Tab-separated table of C-alpha atoms and ligand atoms in Angstrom:
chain	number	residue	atom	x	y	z
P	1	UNK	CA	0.000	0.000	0.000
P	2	UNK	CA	0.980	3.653	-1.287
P	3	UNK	CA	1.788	6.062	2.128
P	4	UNK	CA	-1.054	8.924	2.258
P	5	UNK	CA	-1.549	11.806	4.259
P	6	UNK	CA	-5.092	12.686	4.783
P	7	UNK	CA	-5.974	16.735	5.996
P	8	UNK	CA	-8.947	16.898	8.614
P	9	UNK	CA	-9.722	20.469	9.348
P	10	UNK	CA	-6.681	21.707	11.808
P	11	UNK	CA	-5.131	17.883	11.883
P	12	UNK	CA	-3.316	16.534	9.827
P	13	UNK	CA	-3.058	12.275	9.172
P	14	UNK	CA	0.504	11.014	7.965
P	15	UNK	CA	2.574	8.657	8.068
P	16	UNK	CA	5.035	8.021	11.257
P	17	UNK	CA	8.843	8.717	10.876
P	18	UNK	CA	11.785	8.062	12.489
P	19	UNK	CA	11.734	11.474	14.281
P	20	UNK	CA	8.361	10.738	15.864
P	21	UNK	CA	10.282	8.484	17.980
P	22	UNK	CA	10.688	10.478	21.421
P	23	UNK	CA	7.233	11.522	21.312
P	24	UNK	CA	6.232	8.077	21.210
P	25	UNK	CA	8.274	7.274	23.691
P	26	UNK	CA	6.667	9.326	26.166
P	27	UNK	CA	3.344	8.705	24.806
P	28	UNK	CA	3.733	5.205	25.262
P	29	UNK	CA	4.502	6.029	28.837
P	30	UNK	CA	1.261	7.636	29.533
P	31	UNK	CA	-0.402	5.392	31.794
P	32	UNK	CA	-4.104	5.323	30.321
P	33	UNK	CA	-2.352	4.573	26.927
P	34	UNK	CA	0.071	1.940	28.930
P	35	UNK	CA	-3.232	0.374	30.471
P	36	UNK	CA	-5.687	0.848	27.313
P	37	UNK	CA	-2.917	0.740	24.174
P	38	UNK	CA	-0.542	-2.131	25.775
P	39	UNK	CA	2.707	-2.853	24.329
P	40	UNK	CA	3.759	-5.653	26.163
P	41	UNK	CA	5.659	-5.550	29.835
P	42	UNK	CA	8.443	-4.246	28.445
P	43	UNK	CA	10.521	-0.942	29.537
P	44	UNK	CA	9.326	1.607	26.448
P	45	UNK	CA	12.801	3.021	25.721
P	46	UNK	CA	13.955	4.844	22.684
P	47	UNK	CA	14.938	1.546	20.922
P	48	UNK	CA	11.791	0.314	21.539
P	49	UNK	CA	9.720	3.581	20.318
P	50	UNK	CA	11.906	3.721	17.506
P	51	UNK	CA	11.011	-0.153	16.241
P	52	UNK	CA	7.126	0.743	16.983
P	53	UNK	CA	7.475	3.784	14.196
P	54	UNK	CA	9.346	2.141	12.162
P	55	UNK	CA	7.194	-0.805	11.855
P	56	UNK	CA	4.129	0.790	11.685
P	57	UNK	CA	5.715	3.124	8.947
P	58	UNK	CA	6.164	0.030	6.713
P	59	UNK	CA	2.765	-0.534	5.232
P	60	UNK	CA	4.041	-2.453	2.332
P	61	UNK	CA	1.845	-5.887	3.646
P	62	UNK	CA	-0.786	-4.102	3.038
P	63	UNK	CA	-2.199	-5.656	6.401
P	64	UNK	CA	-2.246	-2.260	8.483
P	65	UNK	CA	-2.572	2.083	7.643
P	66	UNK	CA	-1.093	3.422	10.312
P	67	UNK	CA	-0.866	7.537	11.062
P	68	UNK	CA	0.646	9.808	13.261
P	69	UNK	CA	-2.150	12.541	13.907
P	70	UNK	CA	-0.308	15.848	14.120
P	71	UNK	CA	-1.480	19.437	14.219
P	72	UNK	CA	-1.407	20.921	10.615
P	73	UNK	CA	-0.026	24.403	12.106
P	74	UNK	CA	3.168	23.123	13.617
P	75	UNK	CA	3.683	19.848	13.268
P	76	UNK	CA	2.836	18.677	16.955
P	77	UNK	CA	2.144	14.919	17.554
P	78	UNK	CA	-1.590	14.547	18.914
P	79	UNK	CA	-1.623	11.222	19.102
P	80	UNK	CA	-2.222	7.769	16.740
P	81	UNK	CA	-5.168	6.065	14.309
P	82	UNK	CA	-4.376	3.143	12.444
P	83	UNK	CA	-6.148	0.328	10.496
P	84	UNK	CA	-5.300	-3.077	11.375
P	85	UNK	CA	-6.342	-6.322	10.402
P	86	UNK	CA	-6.708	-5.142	6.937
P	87	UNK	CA	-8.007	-7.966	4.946
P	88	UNK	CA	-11.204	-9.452	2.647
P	89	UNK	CA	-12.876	-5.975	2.625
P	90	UNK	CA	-12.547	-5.317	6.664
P	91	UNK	CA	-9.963	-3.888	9.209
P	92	UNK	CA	-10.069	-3.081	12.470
P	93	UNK	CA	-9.566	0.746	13.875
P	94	UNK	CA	-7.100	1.596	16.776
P	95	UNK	CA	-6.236	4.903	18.228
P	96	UNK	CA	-4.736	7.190	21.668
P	97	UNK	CA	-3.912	10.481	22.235
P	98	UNK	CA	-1.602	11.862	23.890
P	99	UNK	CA	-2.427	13.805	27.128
P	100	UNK	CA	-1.691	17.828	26.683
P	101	UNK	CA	-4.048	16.659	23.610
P	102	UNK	CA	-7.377	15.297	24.889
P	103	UNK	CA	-10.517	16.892	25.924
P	104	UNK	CA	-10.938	18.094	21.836
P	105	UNK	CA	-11.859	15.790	20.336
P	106	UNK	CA	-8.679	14.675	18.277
P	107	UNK	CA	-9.535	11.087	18.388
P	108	UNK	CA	-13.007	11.652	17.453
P	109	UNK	CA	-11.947	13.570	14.365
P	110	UNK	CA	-9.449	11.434	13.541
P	111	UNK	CA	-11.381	7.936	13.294
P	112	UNK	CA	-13.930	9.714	11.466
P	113	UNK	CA	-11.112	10.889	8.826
P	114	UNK	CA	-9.391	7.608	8.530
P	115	UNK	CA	-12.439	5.352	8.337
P	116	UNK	CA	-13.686	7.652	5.519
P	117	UNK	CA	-10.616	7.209	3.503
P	118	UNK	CA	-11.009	3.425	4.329
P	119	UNK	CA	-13.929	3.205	2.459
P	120	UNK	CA	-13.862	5.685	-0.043
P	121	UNK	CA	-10.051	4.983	-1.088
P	122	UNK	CA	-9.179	1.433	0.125
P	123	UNK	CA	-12.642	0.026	-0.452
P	124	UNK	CA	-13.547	-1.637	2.720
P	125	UNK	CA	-16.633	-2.884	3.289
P	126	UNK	CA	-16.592	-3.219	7.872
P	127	UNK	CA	-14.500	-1.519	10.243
P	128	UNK	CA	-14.484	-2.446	13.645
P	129	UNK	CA	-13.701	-0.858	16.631
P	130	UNK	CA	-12.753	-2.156	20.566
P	131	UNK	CA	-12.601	-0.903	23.545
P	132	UNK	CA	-13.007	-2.067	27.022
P	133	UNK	CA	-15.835	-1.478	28.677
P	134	UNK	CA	-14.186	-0.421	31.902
P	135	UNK	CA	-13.022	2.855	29.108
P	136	UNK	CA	-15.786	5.066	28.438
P	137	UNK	CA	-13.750	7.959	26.959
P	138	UNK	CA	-13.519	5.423	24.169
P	139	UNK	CA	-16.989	4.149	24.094
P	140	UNK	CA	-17.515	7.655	23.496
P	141	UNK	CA	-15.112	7.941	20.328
P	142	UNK	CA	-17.050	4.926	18.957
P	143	UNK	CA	-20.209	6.372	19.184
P	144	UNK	CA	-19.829	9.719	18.081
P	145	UNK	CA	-17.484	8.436	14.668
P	146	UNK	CA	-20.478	6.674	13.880
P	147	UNK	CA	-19.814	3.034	15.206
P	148	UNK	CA	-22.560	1.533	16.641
P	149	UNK	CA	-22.196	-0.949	19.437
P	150	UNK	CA	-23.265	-4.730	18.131
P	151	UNK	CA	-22.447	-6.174	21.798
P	152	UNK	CA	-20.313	-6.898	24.879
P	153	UNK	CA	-17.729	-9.319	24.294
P	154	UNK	CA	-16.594	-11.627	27.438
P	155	UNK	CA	-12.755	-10.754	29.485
P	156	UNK	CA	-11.872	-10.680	25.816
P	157	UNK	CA	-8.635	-8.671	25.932
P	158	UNK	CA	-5.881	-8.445	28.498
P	159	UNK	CA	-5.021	-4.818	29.053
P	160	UNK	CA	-1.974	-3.367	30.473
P	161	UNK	CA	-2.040	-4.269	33.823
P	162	UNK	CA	-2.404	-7.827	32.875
P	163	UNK	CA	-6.141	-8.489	33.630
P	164	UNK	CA	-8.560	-9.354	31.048
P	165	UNK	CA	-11.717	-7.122	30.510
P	166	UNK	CA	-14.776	-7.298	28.831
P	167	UNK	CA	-15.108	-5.111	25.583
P	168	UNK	CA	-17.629	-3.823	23.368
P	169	UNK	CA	-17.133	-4.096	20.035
P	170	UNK	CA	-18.647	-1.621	17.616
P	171	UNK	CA	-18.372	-1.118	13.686
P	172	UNK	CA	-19.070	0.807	11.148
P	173	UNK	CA	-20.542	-0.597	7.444
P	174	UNK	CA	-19.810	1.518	4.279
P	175	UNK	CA	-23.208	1.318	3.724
P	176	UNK	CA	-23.889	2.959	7.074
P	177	UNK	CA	-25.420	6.557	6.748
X	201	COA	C1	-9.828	7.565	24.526
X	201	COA	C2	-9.041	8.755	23.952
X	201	COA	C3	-8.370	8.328	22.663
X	201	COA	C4	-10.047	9.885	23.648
X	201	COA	O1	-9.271	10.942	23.240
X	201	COA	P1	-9.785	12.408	22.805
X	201	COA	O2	-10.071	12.480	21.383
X	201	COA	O3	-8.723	13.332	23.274
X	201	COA	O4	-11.150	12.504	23.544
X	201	COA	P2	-11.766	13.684	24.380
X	201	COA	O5	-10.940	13.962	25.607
X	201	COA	O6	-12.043	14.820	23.453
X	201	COA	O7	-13.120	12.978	24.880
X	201	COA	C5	-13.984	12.301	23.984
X	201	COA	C6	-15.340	12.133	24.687
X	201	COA	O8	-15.168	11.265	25.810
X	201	COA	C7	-15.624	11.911	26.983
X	201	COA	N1	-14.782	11.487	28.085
X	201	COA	C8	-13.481	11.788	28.282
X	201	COA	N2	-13.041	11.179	29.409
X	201	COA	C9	-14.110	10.493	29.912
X	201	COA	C10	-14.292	9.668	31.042
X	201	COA	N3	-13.310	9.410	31.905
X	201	COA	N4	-15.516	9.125	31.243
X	201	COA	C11	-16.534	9.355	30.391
X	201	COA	N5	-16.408	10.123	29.265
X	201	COA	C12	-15.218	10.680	29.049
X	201	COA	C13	-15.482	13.384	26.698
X	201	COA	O9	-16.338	14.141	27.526
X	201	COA	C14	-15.905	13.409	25.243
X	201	COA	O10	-17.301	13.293	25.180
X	201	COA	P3	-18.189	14.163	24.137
X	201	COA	O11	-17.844	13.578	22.781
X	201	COA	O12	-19.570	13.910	24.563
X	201	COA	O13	-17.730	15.592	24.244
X	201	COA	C15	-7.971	9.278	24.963
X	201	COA	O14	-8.585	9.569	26.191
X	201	COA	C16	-6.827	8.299	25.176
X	201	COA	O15	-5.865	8.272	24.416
X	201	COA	N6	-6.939	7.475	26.230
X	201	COA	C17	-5.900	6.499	26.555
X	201	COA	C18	-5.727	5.424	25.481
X	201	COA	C19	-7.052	4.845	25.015
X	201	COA	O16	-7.993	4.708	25.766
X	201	COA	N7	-7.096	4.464	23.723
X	201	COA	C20	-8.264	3.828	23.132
X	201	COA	C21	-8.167	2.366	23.303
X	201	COA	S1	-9.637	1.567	22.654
């Protein structure tokens, strides 16, 4: 898959780069995206946040999209989106942002963006969309981008502090209005 960058209003959707790397870093080290975005038990370090951008930069499987979400003005890192599990006319939609960031709507905006381009430019057919229950911030994201919840899925996931939790799992259809 061809990289893209994808404007939404005062954001802007690109691809990650190798510079991104200390933000992630202490992004990573947020603890609501430690708990609710896990990447395993390890220390995040700058090796480590420099292998997460770099892999996620590669979309040449074709199996994932995945964007930094800056501010178009200057360039700031807001936080992440990124399609996963692309495959047979679905993917799955992941996202955080980081903390001086919340509270307007960035993620919101941003899943809207990406999920349009999913269908419009990539020509998926289902997106779905997780998040624990015990995360309403989230549940919120879901429901305002447009993904309606289709049910409550049983200690599904194991989040960051190693205990599984019960999700809901939403989507959205291209077909949806
Ligand atoms: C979830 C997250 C991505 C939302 O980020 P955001 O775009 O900055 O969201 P906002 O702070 O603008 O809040 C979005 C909505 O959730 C609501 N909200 C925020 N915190 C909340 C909380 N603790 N409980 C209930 N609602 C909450 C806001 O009021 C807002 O509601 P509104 O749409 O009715 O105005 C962000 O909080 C985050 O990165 N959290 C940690 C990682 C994470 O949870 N990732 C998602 C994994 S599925």
């Amino acid at each position: 898959m061809e990289h893209v960058k994808l404007a939404a209003g005062e954001l802007l959707l690109r691809p990650w780069r190798d510079e991104d790397a200390p933000a992630v870093r202490d992004a990573l080290r947020d603890p609501a995206i430690a708990q609710w975005n896990p990447q395993g038990d390890g220390l995040i370090d700058d090796e480590v946040a420099l292998l997460w951008v770099r892999r996620r930069a590669d979309w040449s499987t074709g199996g994932h999209a995945s964007m930094a979400v800056t501010a178009a003005a200057d360039g700031e890192l807001l936080g992440s989106v990124s399609l996963h599990n692309i495959r047979d006319g679905d993917a799955s939609i992941g996202y955080w942002t980081v903390p001086a960031a919340r509270g307007r709507h960035v993620a919101l905006r941003a899943v809207v963006r990406l999920t349009d381009w999913a269908f419009a430019d990539l020509g998926l057919h289902r997106v779905e969309l997780c998040h624990a229950v015990a995360n309403p911030a989230s549940c919120r994201v879901a429901e305002r981008a447009g993904y309606p919840a289709e049910g409550t899925l049983r200690e599904s996931y194991r989040y960051g502090d190693g205990r599984r939790y019960d999700e809901h799992l939403h989507a959205r259809l291209a077909t949806d209005r």
